[in-house]
mmCIF file of C-alpha atoms in Angstrom:
data_model
loop_
_atom_site.group_PDB
_atom_site.id
_atom_site.type_symbol
_atom_site.label_atom_id
_atom_site.label_comp_id
_atom_site.label_asym_id
_atom_site.label_seq_id
_atom_site.Cartn_x
_atom_site.Cartn_y
_atom_site.Cartn_z
ATOM 1 C CA MET G 1 -14.288 82.448 63.189
ATOM 2 C CA GLU G 2 -14.099 86.344 61.350
ATOM 3 C CA ASN G 3 -10.264 86.713 62.007
ATOM 4 C CA LYS G 4 -9.691 83.793 61.093
ATOM 5 C CA LYS G 5 -11.102 84.099 57.807
ATOM 6 C CA GLU G 6 -8.905 87.739 57.206
ATOM 7 C CA LYS G 7 -6.223 86.122 58.083
ATOM 8 C CA LEU G 8 -6.590 82.900 55.189
ATOM 9 C CA THR G 9 -5.162 83.626 52.563
ATOM 10 C CA ALA G 10 -4.561 81.688 49.453
ATOM 11 C CA TYR G 11 -0.597 80.281 49.946
ATOM 12 C CA SER G 12 -1.223 78.771 53.738
ATOM 13 C CA LEU G 13 -3.723 76.228 51.351
ATOM 14 C CA TYR G 14 -2.178 75.828 47.761
ATOM 15 C CA SER G 15 0.793 75.419 50.300
ATOM 16 C CA VAL G 16 -0.619 72.079 51.552
ATOM 17 C CA GLN G 17 -1.643 71.090 48.231
ATOM 18 C CA GLN G 18 2.144 71.588 46.874
ATOM 19 C CA LYS G 19 3.788 69.040 48.950
ATOM 20 C CA GLU G 20 0.779 66.260 48.944
ATOM 21 C CA ARG G 21 0.203 66.019 45.430
ATOM 22 C CA THR G 22 3.984 66.405 44.184
ATOM 23 C CA LYS G 23 5.146 63.482 42.541
ATOM 24 C CA VAL G 24 8.829 61.893 43.673
ATOM 25 C CA ASN G 25 11.143 59.592 41.987
ATOM 26 C CA PRO G 26 10.284 55.953 42.552
ATOM 27 C CA LEU G 27 13.787 54.593 41.793
ATOM 28 C CA GLU G 28 16.461 54.343 43.820
ATOM 29 C CA GLY G 29 19.020 55.834 41.909
ATOM 30 C CA ILE G 30 17.764 58.884 38.905
ATOM 31 C CA TYR G 31 17.456 56.145 35.765
ATOM 32 C CA PRO G 32 17.739 51.920 35.264
ATOM 33 C CA GLN G 33 19.369 51.203 32.733
ATOM 34 C CA LEU G 34 18.748 52.624 28.932
ATOM 35 C CA PRO G 35 18.847 49.682 26.336
ATOM 36 C CA ASP G 36 21.034 47.678 24.587
ATOM 37 C CA LYS G 37 20.493 48.578 21.510
ATOM 38 C CA LYS G 38 20.954 51.511 19.170
ATOM 39 C CA TYR G 39 18.885 53.458 17.685
ATOM 40 C CA GLN G 40 18.376 55.433 14.211
ATOM 41 C CA VAL G 41 15.394 57.906 15.879
ATOM 42 C CA ILE G 42 14.928 59.221 19.059
ATOM 43 C CA TYR G 43 12.237 60.526 20.305
ATOM 44 C CA ALA G 44 12.483 61.716 23.796
ATOM 45 C CA ASP G 45 10.159 63.960 26.692
ATOM 46 C CA PRO G 46 12.405 65.341 29.144
ATOM 47 C CA PRO G 47 10.682 65.634 32.464
ATOM 48 C CA TRP G 48 11.545 69.213 32.614
ATOM 49 C CA ASP G 49 11.989 70.979 36.355
ATOM 50 C CA TYR G 50 10.041 74.730 36.325
ATOM 51 C CA GLY G 51 11.241 75.305 40.169
ATOM 52 C CA GLY G 52 8.505 74.231 41.031
ATOM 53 C CA LYS G 53 6.151 76.711 39.046
ATOM 54 C CA MET G 54 3.106 75.975 39.572
ATOM 55 C CA GLN G 55 0.211 77.836 37.630
ATOM 56 C CA TYR G 56 -3.435 79.171 38.861
ATOM 57 C CA ASP G 57 -6.761 81.160 38.065
ATOM 58 C CA LYS G 58 -8.718 83.453 39.123
ATOM 59 C CA SER G 59 -9.553 80.885 42.545
ATOM 60 C CA THR G 60 -6.080 82.628 44.698
ATOM 61 C CA ILE G 61 -7.433 86.412 44.458
ATOM 62 C CA LYS G 62 -9.319 86.379 47.424
ATOM 63 C CA GLU G 63 -11.431 89.333 46.044
ATOM 64 C CA GLU G 64 -12.732 86.854 43.332
ATOM 65 C CA ASN G 65 -13.234 83.813 45.620
ATOM 66 C CA VAL G 66 -14.105 85.571 49.669
ATOM 67 C CA GLY G 67 -13.070 83.287 52.278
ATOM 68 C CA PHE G 68 -11.726 81.160 49.714
ATOM 69 C CA GLU G 69 -15.330 78.881 49.987
ATOM 70 C CA LYS G 70 -14.184 77.824 46.255
ATOM 71 C CA LYS G 71 -11.324 75.190 46.464
ATOM 72 C CA ILE G 72 -8.377 76.567 44.498
ATOM 73 C CA PHE G 73 -7.067 74.958 41.616
ATOM 74 C CA LEU G 74 -3.168 75.069 40.828
ATOM 75 C CA SER G 75 -1.665 72.736 38.899
ATOM 76 C CA SER G 76 2.303 72.328 38.248
ATOM 77 C CA ALA G 77 4.672 69.739 36.717
ATOM 78 C CA THR G 78 5.136 68.019 39.461
ATOM 79 C CA PHE G 79 1.977 67.116 40.582
ATOM 80 C CA LYS G 80 1.960 64.109 37.408
ATOM 81 C CA TYR G 81 4.971 63.214 37.474
ATOM 82 C CA PRO G 82 8.516 63.267 38.841
ATOM 83 C CA THR G 83 10.747 66.412 37.424
ATOM 84 C CA LEU G 84 14.069 66.528 36.891
ATOM 85 C CA LYS G 85 16.447 70.418 36.228
ATOM 86 C CA LEU G 86 18.994 70.012 33.050
ATOM 87 C CA LYS G 87 21.906 68.842 34.660
ATOM 88 C CA GLN G 88 19.869 65.442 36.345
ATOM 89 C CA LEU G 89 18.790 65.342 32.108
ATOM 90 C CA LYS G 90 22.581 65.689 30.787
ATOM 91 C CA GLU G 91 23.419 62.708 33.144
ATOM 92 C CA LEU G 92 21.818 59.968 31.349
ATOM 93 C CA ASP G 93 24.356 58.316 28.359
ATOM 94 C CA ILE G 94 22.171 59.387 25.012
ATOM 95 C CA ASP G 95 25.073 59.291 23.148
ATOM 96 C CA SER G 96 25.939 55.449 24.353
ATOM 97 C CA ILE G 97 22.530 54.254 21.924
ATOM 98 C CA ALA G 98 22.527 56.274 19.670
ATOM 99 C CA GLU G 99 23.737 55.202 16.311
ATOM 100 C CA ASN G 100 26.809 56.942 13.989
ATOM 101 C CA ASP G 101 23.673 58.989 11.989
ATOM 102 C CA CYS G 102 21.018 59.251 14.201
ATOM 103 C CA ILE G 103 18.502 61.691 14.210
ATOM 104 C CA LEU G 104 16.238 63.159 18.074
ATOM 105 C CA PHE G 105 13.485 64.782 18.624
ATOM 106 C CA MET G 106 12.651 66.683 21.570
ATOM 107 C CA TRP G 107 8.894 68.138 22.757
ATOM 108 C CA THR G 108 10.245 71.207 25.068
ATOM 109 C CA THR G 109 8.865 74.702 25.874
ATOM 110 C CA GLY G 110 10.144 78.794 25.064
ATOM 111 C CA PRO G 111 11.175 78.308 28.987
ATOM 112 C CA GLN G 112 13.263 75.030 28.028
ATOM 113 C CA MET G 113 14.416 76.373 24.961
ATOM 114 C CA ALA G 114 17.751 77.565 25.910
ATOM 115 C CA ASN G 115 17.958 74.668 28.504
ATOM 116 C CA SER G 116 16.373 72.201 25.353
ATOM 117 C CA ILE G 117 19.703 73.033 22.792
ATOM 118 C CA GLU G 118 21.835 72.766 25.457
ATOM 119 C CA LEU G 119 20.656 69.304 27.194
ATOM 120 C CA GLY G 120 20.602 68.500 23.239
ATOM 121 C CA LYS G 121 24.135 69.621 22.677
ATOM 122 C CA ALA G 122 25.273 67.254 26.243
ATOM 123 C CA TRP G 123 24.152 64.470 25.132
ATOM 124 C CA GLY G 124 25.866 64.659 21.173
ATOM 125 C CA PHE G 125 23.438 66.440 19.025
ATOM 126 C CA GLU G 126 23.382 69.436 16.878
ATOM 127 C CA TYR G 127 20.514 70.982 16.578
ATOM 128 C CA LYS G 128 19.338 71.139 13.368
ATOM 129 C CA THR G 129 15.469 73.486 12.823
ATOM 130 C CA ILE G 130 12.656 73.379 14.512
ATOM 131 C CA ALA G 131 10.463 70.450 13.691
ATOM 132 C CA PHE G 132 6.935 70.510 15.174
ATOM 133 C CA VAL G 133 4.468 73.273 16.424
ATOM 134 C CA TRP G 134 1.454 72.447 18.409
ATOM 135 C CA ASP G 135 -0.892 74.963 18.604
ATOM 136 C CA LYS G 136 -2.422 74.237 21.818
ATOM 137 C CA MET G 137 -5.875 75.923 20.655
ATOM 138 C CA VAL G 138 -6.650 76.630 24.347
ATOM 139 C CA HIS G 139 -3.600 79.481 25.851
ATOM 140 C CA ASN G 140 -2.798 80.197 29.799
ATOM 141 C CA PRO G 141 -1.212 82.757 31.668
ATOM 142 C CA GLY G 142 2.139 83.999 30.425
ATOM 143 C CA ARG G 143 4.656 86.710 31.737
ATOM 144 C CA TYR G 144 5.205 88.185 27.999
ATOM 145 C CA THR G 145 1.908 87.233 25.825
ATOM 146 C CA LEU G 146 0.344 83.990 26.005
ATOM 147 C CA SER G 147 1.017 80.762 26.077
ATOM 148 C CA GLN G 148 -0.983 78.020 23.753
ATOM 149 C CA THR G 149 2.410 76.520 21.633
ATOM 150 C CA GLU G 150 4.754 74.584 22.665
ATOM 151 C CA PHE G 151 7.930 72.997 20.214
ATOM 152 C CA VAL G 152 10.052 69.874 19.154
ATOM 153 C CA LEU G 153 13.545 70.838 18.284
ATOM 154 C CA ALA G 154 15.285 67.881 15.782
ATOM 155 C CA PHE G 155 18.892 67.284 16.122
ATOM 156 C CA LYS G 156 21.134 65.515 14.136
ATOM 157 C CA LYS G 157 24.532 63.317 14.798
ATOM 158 C CA GLY G 158 26.671 62.647 11.887
ATOM 159 C CA LYS G 159 24.210 61.770 8.825
ATOM 160 C CA PHE G 160 20.846 61.647 8.239
ATOM 161 C CA PRO G 161 19.921 57.746 8.800
ATOM 162 C CA GLN G 162 18.803 57.134 5.062
ATOM 163 C CA PRO G 163 16.309 55.549 3.204
ATOM 164 C CA ARG G 164 14.017 58.720 4.863
ATOM 165 C CA GLY G 165 10.232 58.142 4.129
ATOM 166 C CA ALA G 166 7.771 61.609 3.668
ATOM 167 C CA ARG G 167 9.265 64.267 3.083
ATOM 168 C CA ASN G 168 5.636 66.670 3.065
ATOM 169 C CA VAL G 169 4.645 66.057 6.385
ATOM 170 C CA ARG G 170 3.832 68.877 8.228
ATOM 171 C CA GLN G 171 5.886 71.218 10.805
ATOM 172 C CA MET G 172 2.826 73.408 11.950
ATOM 173 C CA ILE G 173 -0.191 70.737 14.511
ATOM 174 C CA ALA G 174 -3.154 72.362 15.796
ATOM 175 C CA VAL G 175 -4.990 70.069 18.189
ATOM 176 C CA HIS G 176 -6.935 71.126 21.276
ATOM 177 C CA ARG G 177 -4.343 70.047 24.008
ATOM 178 C CA ARG G 178 -6.082 66.963 26.480
ATOM 179 C CA GLU G 179 -4.394 66.728 30.223
ATOM 180 C CA HIS G 180 -1.275 67.769 32.116
ATOM 181 C CA SER G 181 1.358 66.768 29.492
ATOM 182 C CA VAL G 182 -0.680 64.339 27.237
ATOM 183 C CA LYS G 183 1.085 65.961 23.854
ATOM 184 C CA PRO G 184 -0.416 64.949 20.667
ATOM 185 C CA VAL G 185 -0.326 61.652 18.698
ATOM 186 C CA GLU G 186 -0.030 63.082 14.744
ATOM 187 C CA VAL G 187 3.955 64.592 15.759
ATOM 188 C CA ILE G 188 5.437 60.093 16.172
ATOM 189 C CA ASP G 189 2.823 59.735 13.220
ATOM 190 C CA GLY G 190 4.428 62.137 11.070
ATOM 191 C CA ILE G 191 8.219 61.282 12.841
ATOM 192 C CA THR G 192 7.628 57.149 11.765
ATOM 193 C CA LYS G 193 5.313 58.675 8.638
ATOM 194 C CA MET G 194 9.766 60.429 7.840
ATOM 195 C CA PHE G 195 10.995 57.349 9.185
ATOM 196 C CA PRO G 196 9.341 53.826 8.613
ATOM 197 C CA SER G 197 11.997 51.593 8.100
ATOM 198 C CA GLN G 198 14.545 52.599 11.128
ATOM 199 C CA ARG G 199 15.102 51.562 14.048
ATOM 200 C CA LYS G 200 12.640 54.041 17.045
ATOM 201 C CA ILE G 201 13.041 54.528 20.418
ATOM 202 C CA GLU G 202 10.093 56.820 22.749
ATOM 203 C CA LEU G 203 12.394 58.229 26.541
ATOM 204 C CA PHE G 204 10.397 58.488 28.947
ATOM 205 C CA ALA G 205 7.167 56.905 27.103
ATOM 206 C CA ARG G 206 3.697 57.029 28.234
ATOM 207 C CA ASP G 207 2.305 55.398 25.502
ATOM 208 C CA ASN G 208 3.223 51.936 24.300
ATOM 209 C CA TYR G 209 3.706 52.028 19.773
ATOM 210 C CA ILE G 210 3.807 49.475 18.020
ATOM 211 C CA GLY G 211 6.912 49.326 15.654
ATOM 212 C CA TRP G 212 8.501 52.095 18.228
ATOM 213 C CA ASP G 213 10.069 51.100 21.531
ATOM 214 C CA ASN G 214 10.190 52.238 24.548
ATOM 215 C CA TRP G 215 11.495 52.705 27.932
ATOM 216 C CA GLY G 216 10.177 55.325 30.621
ATOM 217 C CA LEU G 217 7.756 54.766 33.864
ATOM 218 C CA GLU G 218 4.719 54.318 32.649
ATOM 219 C CA ILE G 219 4.927 52.245 30.352
ATOM 220 C CA PRO G 220 1.660 50.837 29.608
ATOM 221 C CA ASP G 221 1.767 46.317 28.745
ATOM 222 C CA SER G 222 0.089 46.864 25.833
ATOM 223 C CA LYS G 223 0.653 47.900 22.619
ATOM 224 C CA ILE G 224 -1.062 50.376 20.802
ATOM 225 C CA GLU G 225 -0.841 51.924 16.991
ATOM 226 C CA ILE G 226 -1.373 55.489 16.274
ATOM 227 C CA THR G 227 -4.557 56.244 15.172
ATOM 228 C CA THR G 228 -4.806 59.323 13.736
ATOM 229 C CA GLY G 229 -5.038 57.622 10.740
ATOM 230 C CA LEU G 230 -2.279 58.159 8.698
ATOM 231 C CA THR G 231 0.456 55.651 9.574
ATOM 232 C CA LYS G 232 0.766 51.871 9.122
ATOM 233 C CA PRO G 233 2.422 50.747 11.275
ATOM 234 C CA THR G 234 4.939 47.966 10.871
ATOM 235 C CA GLU G 235 5.141 43.922 11.466
ATOM 236 C CA GLU G 236 8.055 44.432 14.237
ATOM 237 C CA ILE G 237 6.144 45.086 17.579
ATOM 238 C CA GLY G 238 8.842 46.547 19.081
ATOM 239 C CA GLU G 239 10.014 46.307 23.030
ATOM 240 C CA GLN G 240 9.443 47.648 26.087
ATOM 241 C CA PHE G 241 12.024 48.814 28.392
ATOM 242 C CA THR G 242 10.014 49.968 31.532
ATOM 243 C CA PHE G 243 11.012 50.122 35.399
ATOM 244 C CA GLU G 244 8.880 49.308 38.792
ATOM 245 C CA MET G 245 7.382 51.651 41.059
#
């Protein structure tokens, strides 16, 4: 029994979990059909692929967790949703749903920054700036510095959509991180205030906001209001472009 404990490694335990918990795309193809509509505002949270990299804590260290009697902690994007490589994301024809004058807001992380700019260009947009910086108020281990921020990049196609709404939306958002990949509603609230009257769609959506069309795998059936207390939702309900699991 002692010999078995000595030979037991963290990898022998978490490799099994990795296989069991990794989400697989349930569709026959990579993507379903995009809406047959044009939008002036596109908001996307791409399911970035991190090459199967996982997050750990001290529970994977044999000296800290003798015999691995305590459950090993590990987390990965692939445990939450099917991830896609940059090449696959580029195949999505976002240009076909973008008006001639259109703004694209795209979520990214530090490791995916260069890929995000490349993806925006492949979708027919020009990179402009960092629209939002999210301080998650907790940190993850990082190879260089402790990681505690994510970013929303702004891209533009053609001219700035008019009419323009609010011009005082703050770039920095400090909101405590919730479940994996759940984004703060303050971002979509800010975008709505900037572009209150434009046609808007959220891609890879997991919420279903009033005034927005939605496209994704995990969209709830019922519409909800943006609940930061800052935005009055429009009367338009918005369409839902989900697909069967």
